[in-house]
Coordinates of C-alpha atoms in Angstrom, one line a residue:
M1 CA -41.2 -114.6 -2.0
T2 CA -40.7 -111.9 0.6
P3 CA -38.7 -108.8 -0.2
A4 CA -35.8 -110.1 2.0
E5 CA -35.8 -113.4 0.0
L6 CA -35.7 -111.5 -3.3
A7 CA -32.9 -109.3 -2.0
S8 CA -30.9 -112.5 -1.3
V9 CA -31.6 -113.7 -4.8
V10 CA -30.4 -110.4 -6.2
L11 CA -27.2 -110.6 -4.2
A12 CA -26.6 -114.2 -5.2
A13 CA -26.9 -113.1 -8.9
A14 CA -24.4 -110.4 -8.2
H15 CA -22.0 -113.0 -6.8
A16 CA -22.4 -115.1 -9.9
V17 CA -21.8 -112.1 -12.2
F18 CA -18.7 -111.1 -10.3
E19 CA -17.3 -114.6 -10.5
Q20 CA -18.0 -114.9 -14.2
R21 CA -16.3 -111.6 -14.9
G22 CA -13.4 -112.0 -12.5
L23 CA -14.5 -108.9 -10.5
D24 CA -13.4 -108.3 -7.0
R25 CA -16.1 -109.9 -4.8
A26 CA -14.8 -107.9 -1.8
A27 CA -16.8 -105.0 -3.4
L28 CA -20.0 -106.8 -2.9
P29 CA -22.1 -105.7 0.2
A30 CA -23.1 -108.2 2.9
S31 CA -26.7 -107.6 2.1
T32 CA -28.9 -105.5 -0.2
V33 CA -32.5 -104.3 -0.4
V34 CA -35.2 -104.3 -3.0
E35 CA -37.9 -101.6 -3.0
R36 CA -41.3 -101.2 -4.4
P37 CA -41.2 -98.9 -7.5
R38 CA -43.3 -95.8 -7.3
N39 CA -45.1 -96.7 -10.5
P40 CA -46.6 -100.3 -10.2
E41 CA -46.3 -100.6 -14.0
H42 CA -42.5 -100.7 -13.6
G43 CA -42.7 -104.1 -11.9
D44 CA -43.0 -105.7 -8.5
Y45 CA -39.6 -104.6 -7.1
A46 CA -36.7 -102.5 -8.0
S47 CA -33.0 -102.7 -7.2
T48 CA -30.2 -100.1 -7.5
L49 CA -27.4 -102.6 -6.9
A50 CA -25.8 -102.1 -10.3
L51 CA -25.6 -98.3 -9.7
Q52 CA -24.1 -98.9 -6.2
L53 CA -21.4 -101.3 -7.5
S54 CA -20.5 -99.6 -10.8
K55 CA -17.8 -97.2 -9.6
K56 CA -16.3 -99.7 -7.2
V57 CA -15.5 -102.2 -9.9
G58 CA -15.1 -99.9 -12.9
V59 CA -17.9 -101.3 -15.0
P60 CA -20.5 -99.0 -16.6
P61 CA -23.8 -99.2 -14.6
R62 CA -26.0 -100.3 -17.5
E63 CA -23.5 -103.0 -18.6
L64 CA -23.4 -104.3 -15.0
A65 CA -27.2 -104.1 -14.8
T66 CA -27.5 -106.1 -18.1
A67 CA -25.4 -108.9 -16.7
L68 CA -27.4 -108.9 -13.4
A69 CA -30.6 -108.9 -15.3
D70 CA -29.5 -111.9 -17.4
E71 CA -28.5 -113.8 -14.2
L72 CA -31.6 -112.8 -12.3
G73 CA -33.9 -113.8 -15.2
R74 CA -32.8 -117.5 -14.6
A75 CA -33.7 -117.4 -10.9
E76 CA -36.6 -119.4 -9.7
G77 CA -39.7 -117.2 -9.0
V78 CA -38.5 -114.3 -11.2
K79 CA -40.7 -113.7 -14.2
S80 CA -38.7 -110.9 -15.9
V81 CA -36.1 -108.2 -15.3
E82 CA -36.0 -104.9 -17.1
I83 CA -33.3 -102.2 -17.1
A84 CA -34.4 -98.6 -16.7
G85 CA -32.6 -95.3 -16.7
P86 CA -28.9 -95.5 -15.9
G87 CA -29.0 -99.0 -14.5
F88 CA -32.1 -99.6 -12.3
L89 CA -33.4 -103.1 -12.2
N90 CA -37.2 -103.5 -12.4
I91 CA -38.1 -107.1 -11.3
R92 CA -41.4 -108.9 -11.8
L93 CA -42.1 -112.1 -9.9
D94 CA -44.2 -115.0 -11.3
A95 CA -47.6 -115.6 -9.6
A96 CA -46.4 -118.6 -7.6
A97 CA -43.4 -116.7 -6.1
A98 CA -45.6 -113.6 -5.3
G99 CA -48.4 -115.7 -3.8
Q100 CA -46.1 -117.7 -1.5
L101 CA -46.1 -114.6 0.7
A102 CA -49.6 -115.4 1.9
R103 CA -48.4 -118.7 3.4
V104 CA -45.3 -117.0 4.9
I105 CA -47.4 -114.4 6.6
V106 CA -50.0 -116.8 8.0
E107 CA -47.3 -119.2 9.3
A108 CA -45.3 -116.4 10.9
G109 CA -48.4 -115.0 12.6
A110 CA -47.6 -112.4 15.3
E111 CA -43.9 -112.6 14.3
Y112 CA -44.5 -111.2 10.8
G113 CA -43.1 -107.7 10.5
R114 CA -40.6 -108.2 13.3
S115 CA -36.9 -107.9 12.6
D116 CA -33.5 -107.6 14.3
R117 CA -32.8 -104.2 12.6
L118 CA -32.1 -102.5 16.0
A119 CA -30.7 -105.5 17.8
G120 CA -28.0 -104.5 20.3
E121 CA -29.4 -101.1 21.0
K122 CA -30.4 -100.4 24.6
I123 CA -32.8 -97.5 24.7
N124 CA -34.5 -95.7 27.6
L125 CA -37.7 -94.2 26.4
E126 CA -39.3 -91.6 28.7
F127 CA -42.7 -90.2 27.9
V128 CA -45.8 -88.6 29.4
S129 CA -44.0 -87.7 32.7
A130 CA -46.8 -85.3 33.7
N131 CA -46.4 -83.6 37.1
P132 CA -48.5 -85.3 39.8
T133 CA -50.5 -82.1 40.4
G134 CA -53.5 -83.0 38.2
P135 CA -54.9 -85.5 35.8
V136 CA -53.1 -86.3 32.5
H137 CA -54.0 -83.6 30.1
I138 CA -54.6 -84.1 26.3
G139 CA -51.0 -83.2 25.4
G140 CA -49.7 -85.9 27.7
V141 CA -52.2 -88.3 26.3
R142 CA -50.7 -87.8 22.9
W143 CA -47.3 -88.9 24.2
A144 CA -49.0 -91.8 26.0
A145 CA -50.3 -93.1 22.6
V146 CA -47.2 -92.2 20.5
G147 CA -44.7 -93.2 23.2
D148 CA -46.3 -96.6 23.8
A149 CA -46.6 -97.3 20.1
L150 CA -42.9 -96.3 19.6
S151 CA -41.8 -98.7 22.4
R152 CA -43.7 -101.5 20.6
L153 CA -42.1 -100.6 17.3
L154 CA -38.6 -100.5 18.8
R155 CA -39.0 -103.8 20.5
A156 CA -40.4 -105.3 17.2
T157 CA -37.2 -104.3 15.5
G158 CA -35.0 -105.9 18.1
A159 CA -34.1 -103.0 20.5
D160 CA -33.8 -103.6 24.2
V161 CA -36.2 -100.9 25.5
G162 CA -37.0 -99.6 29.0
T163 CA -40.0 -97.3 29.2
E164 CA -40.0 -94.8 32.0
Y165 CA -42.3 -92.2 33.6
Y166 CA -40.6 -89.5 35.6
F167 CA -42.6 -88.1 38.5
N168 CA -41.6 -84.5 39.4
D169 CA -42.5 -85.0 43.0
A170 CA -40.1 -82.4 44.4
G171 CA -40.0 -78.7 44.1
S172 CA -42.3 -75.7 44.1
Q173 CA -45.1 -77.1 42.0
I174 CA -45.7 -79.8 44.7
D175 CA -45.8 -77.1 47.3
R176 CA -48.5 -75.2 45.4
F177 CA -50.4 -78.5 45.0
A178 CA -50.3 -79.1 48.7
R179 CA -51.4 -75.6 49.5
S180 CA -54.3 -76.0 47.1
L181 CA -55.4 -79.2 48.8
L182 CA -55.2 -77.5 52.2
A183 CA -57.2 -74.6 51.0
A184 CA -59.9 -76.9 49.6
A185 CA -60.1 -78.8 52.9
K186 CA -60.6 -75.5 54.8
G187 CA -63.3 -74.4 52.3
E188 CA -61.1 -71.6 51.1
P189 CA -60.4 -70.6 47.4
A190 CA -57.3 -71.9 45.8
P191 CA -54.1 -69.8 46.3
E192 CA -53.4 -67.4 43.5
D193 CA -50.6 -69.6 42.2
G194 CA -52.4 -72.9 43.1
Y195 CA -54.4 -75.5 41.3
G196 CA -58.1 -75.4 40.7
G197 CA -60.7 -77.9 39.4
A198 CA -63.0 -80.3 41.1
Y199 CA -60.3 -82.9 41.4
I200 CA -58.5 -80.8 44.0
A201 CA -61.6 -80.9 46.3
E202 CA -62.0 -84.7 45.6
I203 CA -58.4 -85.4 46.6
A204 CA -58.6 -83.1 49.7
A205 CA -61.7 -85.0 50.8
E206 CA -60.0 -88.4 50.3
V207 CA -56.9 -87.2 52.3
Q208 CA -59.2 -86.1 55.1
A209 CA -61.0 -89.5 55.1
R210 CA -57.6 -91.3 55.2
R211 CA -56.1 -89.0 57.8
P212 CA -58.9 -87.5 59.9
E213 CA -56.4 -86.1 62.3
V214 CA -55.2 -83.6 59.7
S215 CA -58.0 -81.2 60.6
S216 CA -56.5 -80.7 64.1
L217 CA -53.0 -80.0 62.9
D218 CA -51.5 -76.5 62.3
D219 CA -51.2 -75.3 58.7
D220 CA -47.6 -76.3 58.2
A221 CA -48.1 -79.9 59.5
A222 CA -51.4 -80.2 57.7
Q223 CA -49.8 -79.0 54.4
E224 CA -47.1 -81.7 54.8
V225 CA -49.8 -84.4 55.2
F226 CA -51.7 -83.1 52.2
R227 CA -48.4 -83.1 50.2
V228 CA -47.5 -86.7 51.0
E229 CA -51.0 -88.2 50.8
G230 CA -52.2 -86.0 47.9
V231 CA -49.2 -86.8 45.7
A232 CA -49.6 -90.5 46.4
L233 CA -53.3 -90.3 45.4
M234 CA -52.5 -88.4 42.3
F235 CA -49.8 -90.9 41.4
D236 CA -52.3 -93.7 41.8
E237 CA -54.9 -91.9 39.6
I238 CA -52.4 -91.2 36.8
R239 CA -51.1 -94.7 36.8
S240 CA -54.7 -96.1 36.8
S241 CA -55.9 -93.9 34.0
L242 CA -52.9 -94.7 31.9
R243 CA -53.3 -98.4 32.6
D244 CA -56.9 -98.2 31.4
F245 CA -55.6 -96.5 28.3
G246 CA -53.4 -99.5 27.7
V247 CA -50.1 -97.9 28.8
E248 CA -47.9 -99.3 31.5
F249 CA -44.3 -98.4 32.2
D250 CA -41.4 -100.5 33.1
T251 CA -40.2 -97.9 35.6
Y252 CA -41.9 -95.1 37.5
F253 CA -39.0 -92.9 38.6
N254 CA -39.5 -90.3 41.4
E255 CA -37.5 -87.1 41.3
K256 CA -37.4 -87.0 45.1
D257 CA -35.3 -90.2 45.0
L258 CA -32.6 -88.3 43.2
H259 CA -32.4 -85.8 46.1
D260 CA -32.7 -88.5 48.8
R261 CA -30.0 -90.6 47.3
G262 CA -27.5 -87.8 46.8
E263 CA -27.5 -88.2 43.0
L264 CA -27.5 -84.5 42.4
D265 CA -24.2 -84.2 44.2
L266 CA -22.9 -87.2 42.2
A267 CA -23.8 -85.5 39.0
L268 CA -22.3 -82.2 40.1
N269 CA -19.0 -84.0 41.0
R270 CA -19.0 -85.8 37.6
L271 CA -19.4 -82.5 35.8
R272 CA -16.7 -80.9 37.9
E273 CA -14.4 -83.8 36.9
Q274 CA -15.1 -83.1 33.3
G275 CA -14.1 -79.5 33.9
H276 CA -17.3 -77.7 33.0
L277 CA -18.4 -76.2 36.3
Y278 CA -17.6 -72.8 37.7
E279 CA -18.7 -70.6 40.6
S280 CA -20.1 -67.1 40.1
E281 CA -22.0 -64.9 42.5
G282 CA -22.2 -67.7 45.0
A283 CA -23.9 -70.1 42.6
T284 CA -22.6 -73.1 40.8
W285 CA -22.9 -73.0 37.0
L286 CA -22.5 -75.5 34.1
R287 CA -20.7 -74.0 31.1
T288 CA -23.2 -75.3 28.5
T289 CA -22.3 -72.5 26.1
D290 CA -19.2 -74.5 25.3
F291 CA -21.5 -76.9 23.5
G292 CA -23.9 -74.6 21.7
D293 CA -26.3 -73.6 24.4
D294 CA -27.4 -69.9 24.3
K295 CA -26.4 -69.4 27.9
D296 CA -24.7 -71.2 30.8
R297 CA -27.1 -72.9 33.3
V298 CA -27.2 -72.6 37.1
L299 CA -27.2 -76.0 38.9
R300 CA -27.1 -74.7 42.5
K301 CA -28.4 -71.3 43.5
S302 CA -26.5 -69.0 45.9
N303 CA -28.9 -70.0 48.7
G304 CA -27.9 -73.6 48.3
E305 CA -31.1 -74.7 46.5
W306 CA -30.9 -77.0 43.5
T307 CA -32.4 -76.0 40.2
Y308 CA -34.7 -78.1 38.1
F309 CA -31.9 -78.4 35.6
A310 CA -29.6 -80.0 38.2
A311 CA -32.2 -82.7 38.7
D312 CA -32.3 -83.1 34.9
C313 CA -28.6 -83.6 34.9
A314 CA -28.7 -86.2 37.7
Y315 CA -31.6 -88.1 36.0
Y316 CA -29.8 -88.3 32.7
L317 CA -26.7 -89.6 34.4
D318 CA -28.7 -92.1 36.3
K319 CA -30.1 -93.5 33.1
R320 CA -26.7 -93.7 31.5
E321 CA -25.3 -95.4 34.6
R322 CA -28.1 -98.0 34.3
G323 CA -26.6 -99.0 31.0
F324 CA -28.9 -97.3 28.5
E325 CA -26.8 -96.3 25.5
R326 CA -29.5 -94.0 24.0
V327 CA -31.8 -91.8 26.1
V328 CA -35.0 -90.8 24.3
I329 CA -37.1 -88.1 25.9
M330 CA -40.5 -87.0 24.6
L331 CA -41.5 -83.5 25.5
G332 CA -44.4 -81.1 24.8
A333 CA -44.3 -78.2 22.4
D334 CA -43.6 -75.7 25.3
H335 CA -40.3 -77.5 26.0
H336 CA -38.7 -76.8 22.7
G337 CA -36.2 -74.6 24.4
Y338 CA -34.9 -77.5 26.5
I339 CA -33.3 -79.2 23.5
G340 CA -30.2 -77.0 23.4
R341 CA -29.4 -77.1 27.1
M342 CA -30.1 -80.9 27.3
K343 CA -27.8 -81.6 24.3
A344 CA -25.1 -79.4 25.8
M345 CA -25.5 -81.2 29.2
S346 CA -25.0 -84.5 27.5
A347 CA -21.8 -83.3 26.0
C348 CA -20.6 -81.9 29.3
F349 CA -20.8 -85.5 30.7
G350 CA -18.5 -86.5 27.9
D351 CA -21.3 -88.2 25.8
D352 CA -22.1 -87.7 22.1
P353 CA -25.4 -85.8 22.1
E354 CA -26.2 -87.1 18.6
R355 CA -25.8 -90.7 19.7
N356 CA -26.7 -90.8 23.4
L357 CA -29.5 -88.3 23.7
E358 CA -32.6 -87.9 21.6
I359 CA -35.4 -85.4 22.3
L360 CA -38.7 -85.6 20.5
I361 CA -41.1 -82.7 20.6
G362 CA -44.9 -83.2 20.3
Q363 CA -47.2 -80.4 19.1
L364 CA -50.6 -79.4 20.5
V365 CA -53.8 -81.4 20.3
N366 CA -57.3 -79.9 20.1
L367 CA -60.5 -81.8 20.8
L368 CA -63.3 -80.5 18.7
R369 CA -67.0 -80.6 19.4
D370 CA -69.4 -79.1 16.8
G371 CA -66.3 -77.7 15.0
A372 CA -65.1 -75.7 18.0
P373 CA -62.2 -76.6 20.3
M374 CA -63.2 -77.8 23.8
R375 CA -61.3 -75.7 26.3
M376 CA -62.6 -76.8 29.7
S377 CA -62.8 -80.1 31.5
K378 CA -65.7 -80.8 33.9
R379 CA -63.2 -82.2 36.4
A380 CA -59.9 -80.5 35.8
G381 CA -61.4 -77.1 35.2
T382 CA -58.7 -75.8 32.9
V383 CA -57.6 -78.5 30.5
I384 CA -59.0 -81.4 28.5
T385 CA -57.9 -84.7 30.2
L386 CA -57.3 -88.3 29.2
E387 CA -60.7 -89.2 30.6
D388 CA -62.4 -86.5 28.6
L389 CA -60.9 -87.8 25.4
V390 CA -61.7 -91.5 26.1
D391 CA -65.3 -90.6 27.2
A392 CA -65.8 -88.8 24.0
I393 CA -64.4 -91.3 21.4
G394 CA -63.2 -94.4 23.3
V395 CA -59.7 -95.9 23.8
D396 CA -59.1 -97.4 20.4
A397 CA -60.1 -94.3 18.5
S398 CA -58.1 -92.1 20.9
R399 CA -55.0 -94.1 20.5
Y400 CA -55.3 -94.4 16.8
A401 CA -56.2 -90.7 16.3
L402 CA -53.2 -89.6 18.4
A403 CA -50.7 -92.0 16.7
R404 CA -52.0 -91.4 13.2
Y405 CA -50.2 -88.0 12.7
S406 CA -46.6 -87.0 12.8
S407 CA -46.0 -85.8 16.4
D408 CA -44.4 -82.6 15.2
S409 CA -47.7 -81.5 13.7
P410 CA -50.6 -80.0 15.7
I411 CA -53.8 -82.0 15.3
D412 CA -57.5 -81.5 15.8
I413 CA -59.6 -84.5 16.9
D414 CA -63.2 -84.1 15.7
I415 CA -65.5 -86.1 18.1
E416 CA -68.2 -86.5 15.4
L417 CA -65.7 -88.0 12.9
W418 CA -64.0 -90.4 15.3
T419 CA -67.3 -91.8 16.6
R420 CA -68.8 -92.3 13.1
A421 CA -69.3 -95.9 11.9
T422 CA -68.3 -95.0 8.3
R423 CA -65.3 -95.3 6.1
D424 CA -64.3 -91.7 6.6
N425 CA -63.5 -92.6 10.2
P426 CA -59.9 -93.9 9.9
V427 CA -59.9 -96.3 12.8
Y428 CA -63.3 -97.7 11.8
Y429 CA -62.0 -98.1 8.2
V430 CA -59.0 -100.2 9.4
Q431 CA -60.8 -102.2 12.1
Y432 CA -63.6 -103.0 9.6
V433 CA -61.1 -104.9 7.5
A434 CA -59.9 -106.8 10.7
A435 CA -63.6 -107.7 11.4
R436 CA -64.3 -108.5 7.7
T437 CA -61.3 -110.9 7.3
A438 CA -62.3 -112.6 10.5
G439 CA -65.9 -112.9 9.3
V440 CA -64.8 -114.3 5.9
A441 CA -62.8 -117.0 7.8
R442 CA -65.8 -117.9 10.0
N443 CA -68.2 -118.1 7.0
A444 CA -65.7 -120.2 5.1
A445 CA -65.5 -122.7 7.9
E446 CA -69.2 -122.9 8.0
V447 CA -69.4 -124.1 4.4
G448 CA -66.4 -126.4 4.8
L449 CA -63.8 -124.1 3.2
V450 CA -60.5 -124.4 5.1
P451 CA -57.1 -123.3 4.0
G452 CA -55.7 -126.8 4.1
D453 CA -52.1 -127.9 4.5
A454 CA -49.4 -125.5 3.4
D455 CA -48.1 -128.1 1.0
A456 CA -51.4 -128.1 -0.8
F457 CA -51.5 -124.3 -1.1
R458 CA -51.5 -123.2 -4.8
P459 CA -50.0 -119.8 -4.7
E460 CA -49.8 -119.6 -8.5
L461 CA -53.6 -119.3 -8.6
L462 CA -53.3 -115.8 -7.0
A463 CA -52.8 -114.2 -10.4
H464 CA -55.6 -111.6 -10.4
E465 CA -54.6 -108.0 -10.6
K466 CA -56.2 -107.2 -7.2
E467 CA -54.7 -110.2 -5.6
N468 CA -51.3 -109.1 -6.7
E469 CA -51.9 -105.6 -5.5
L470 CA -52.9 -106.9 -2.0
L471 CA -49.8 -109.1 -1.9
K472 CA -47.6 -106.2 -2.7
A473 CA -49.2 -104.2 0.1
L474 CA -48.7 -107.0 2.6
A475 CA -45.1 -107.4 1.6
Q476 CA -44.3 -103.8 2.6
F477 CA -45.2 -104.4 6.3
P478 CA -41.7 -105.4 7.6
A479 CA -40.1 -102.4 5.9
V480 CA -42.8 -100.0 7.2
V481 CA -42.3 -101.3 10.8
A482 CA -38.5 -100.9 10.5
T483 CA -38.7 -97.4 9.0
A484 CA -41.3 -96.3 11.6
A485 CA -39.0 -97.5 14.4
E486 CA -35.8 -95.9 13.0
L487 CA -37.5 -92.6 12.3
R488 CA -39.5 -92.6 15.5
E489 CA -42.7 -92.2 13.5
P490 CA -45.5 -94.6 14.5
H491 CA -47.9 -92.7 12.2
R492 CA -46.3 -94.5 9.3
V493 CA -47.9 -97.7 10.5
A494 CA -51.3 -96.2 10.7
R495 CA -51.2 -94.6 7.3
Y496 CA -49.9 -97.9 5.8
L497 CA -52.7 -99.8 7.3
E498 CA -55.2 -97.4 5.8
E499 CA -53.8 -96.5 2.5
S500 CA -52.1 -99.8 1.5
V501 CA -53.6 -102.7 3.3
A502 CA -57.2 -101.7 4.0
A503 CA -57.6 -100.0 0.6
S504 CA -56.1 -103.0 -1.3
Y505 CA -58.2 -105.5 0.7
H506 CA -61.5 -103.7 -0.1
R507 CA -60.6 -103.8 -3.8
F508 CA -59.6 -107.5 -3.5
Y509 CA -62.8 -108.3 -1.7
D510 CA -65.0 -106.5 -4.3
N511 CA -63.3 -108.3 -7.3
C512 CA -62.1 -111.7 -6.0
R513 CA -64.8 -113.8 -4.3
V514 CA -63.3 -116.0 -1.5
L515 CA -66.4 -118.0 -0.6
P516 CA -68.2 -120.3 -3.1
L517 CA -71.6 -119.3 -4.2
G518 CA -74.6 -121.6 -3.4
D519 CA -73.8 -125.2 -4.3
E520 CA -70.6 -124.2 -6.1
E521 CA -67.8 -126.7 -5.6
I522 CA -64.9 -125.6 -3.4
T523 CA -61.8 -125.2 -5.5
D524 CA -58.1 -124.6 -4.9
L525 CA -58.7 -121.0 -5.9
H526 CA -61.1 -120.5 -3.0
R527 CA -58.5 -122.0 -0.7
A528 CA -55.7 -119.8 -2.1
R529 CA -57.9 -116.7 -1.6
L530 CA -58.7 -117.8 1.9
W531 CA -54.9 -117.9 2.6
L532 CA -54.6 -114.4 1.3
N533 CA -57.6 -113.2 3.4
N534 CA -56.1 -114.7 6.5
A535 CA -52.7 -113.2 5.7
T536 CA -54.4 -109.8 5.5
R537 CA -56.0 -110.4 8.9
T538 CA -52.5 -111.2 10.3
V539 CA -51.0 -107.9 9.0
I540 CA -53.9 -105.8 10.1
A541 CA -53.8 -107.3 13.6
N542 CA -50.0 -107.0 13.9
G543 CA -50.1 -103.4 12.7
L544 CA -52.9 -102.4 15.1
H545 CA -51.2 -104.1 18.0
L546 CA -48.1 -101.9 17.4
L547 CA -50.4 -98.9 17.8
G548 CA -52.0 -100.4 20.9
V549 CA -55.4 -100.7 19.1
S550 CA -57.6 -103.8 19.0
A551 CA -58.3 -105.9 15.9
P552 CA -62.0 -106.9 16.5
E553 CA -63.4 -110.0 15.0
R554 CA -66.9 -108.5 14.8
M555 CA -68.2 -105.0 14.5

């Protein structure tokens, strides 16, 4: 019996109790939930339904809980119901009802854990969005791992998600990039405000190979060639490195398009219609202080140039005009100050900032070698890049390490730990269970042990304490996925895989032999345990997939 099935049983019992007592059934909720009690000794599941309904119907909570417990106790699959405290219901399932979960999981396969909790929500999820002036640095890599995992979680819970990468290919940073390329091509040092690193010389050489005529142009014309060609090459490299990291976006949006299509003027006119613009000292301002910002913001300077914030306004409006109800933007720790102005901007457009705009801030990442932070990249010169991280510990370990922690906490990634083939390496610990469950299934097939038809499955045989513990862990997966999606916290999936599933499976494996020994006859218990083994494989694989990490069959 799954938690959702048990919740339906609890609600059916409540309907029966209300009918028996002549209580107003309109007070009953359309659905309810059951949860795992903190102390396993209190039962398999707990319900607070009696406490929720007590005031509505004027019945003391313990009295209502007693009636619910009596009704629930007669339900198929429920072994016992105890009342605790002011009216909590602690429910124990019989072994057959608990063990049926293994069949449910195996038959559901990749669908197990998915739900329609966020069905109907159309979400635009923007992450990474590194400027095309250099390789993706380790802060951006964190958002690549967390953002991609979050997009998978949101989709797994029914949301309509569009992932987006915003290329800032307009403005002063692109001019500095172009000047840096021109200087490298001429054999000169980078401009004082320019970009260094070996990659600048590499790109400059590639531009010269593509456009040999650039060497005969004057500096202004040559710089424009380096700007166009260099940005295109950097785009290609960023997209390729992210693709190799397992991250691809539905949309790659260029800031320059906003300028070329006149969308900044469109945004300006929309804000003027809302009554939040004013002119001062020749510049056009947005009165964001009306909505809690610490100061008003300039959109167009007195010389006619647009500000970066004007492009932010136009880009937000573009997303909303494309039908996205919620705009989620992931930013680095140095962008914390953007939250107030962006929320105020959303309100200036007439939106609800708490509903339509969500900004997530990610903290810093350090890559440690021999206990000390790595500061320099061989290629980028100033920062650690995506390639540096992958070269050090691999894609799977990188993605898992970055998604394993709450994004609002700084993290240190110890190269030695994340490359170690031992249980203290979290990704190895979880992937080892994936490989071990696959190995058990292979070995079972070799000795003629197969799960058999679902109708022949004997779930009541899964009565061992460690089998029950593992079943409880597997039952939590759909709730973990839903909570991780709603709270935007993929790390919950990683910690669940480690602390609940992997830990419980190891204890099950050590105490409950799946394969027959020697010439031992294959029994229904062996088959039942094989179903449980395969269910564990399904949950581990589904959970790792949500994190963008592989579930190997061999290690």
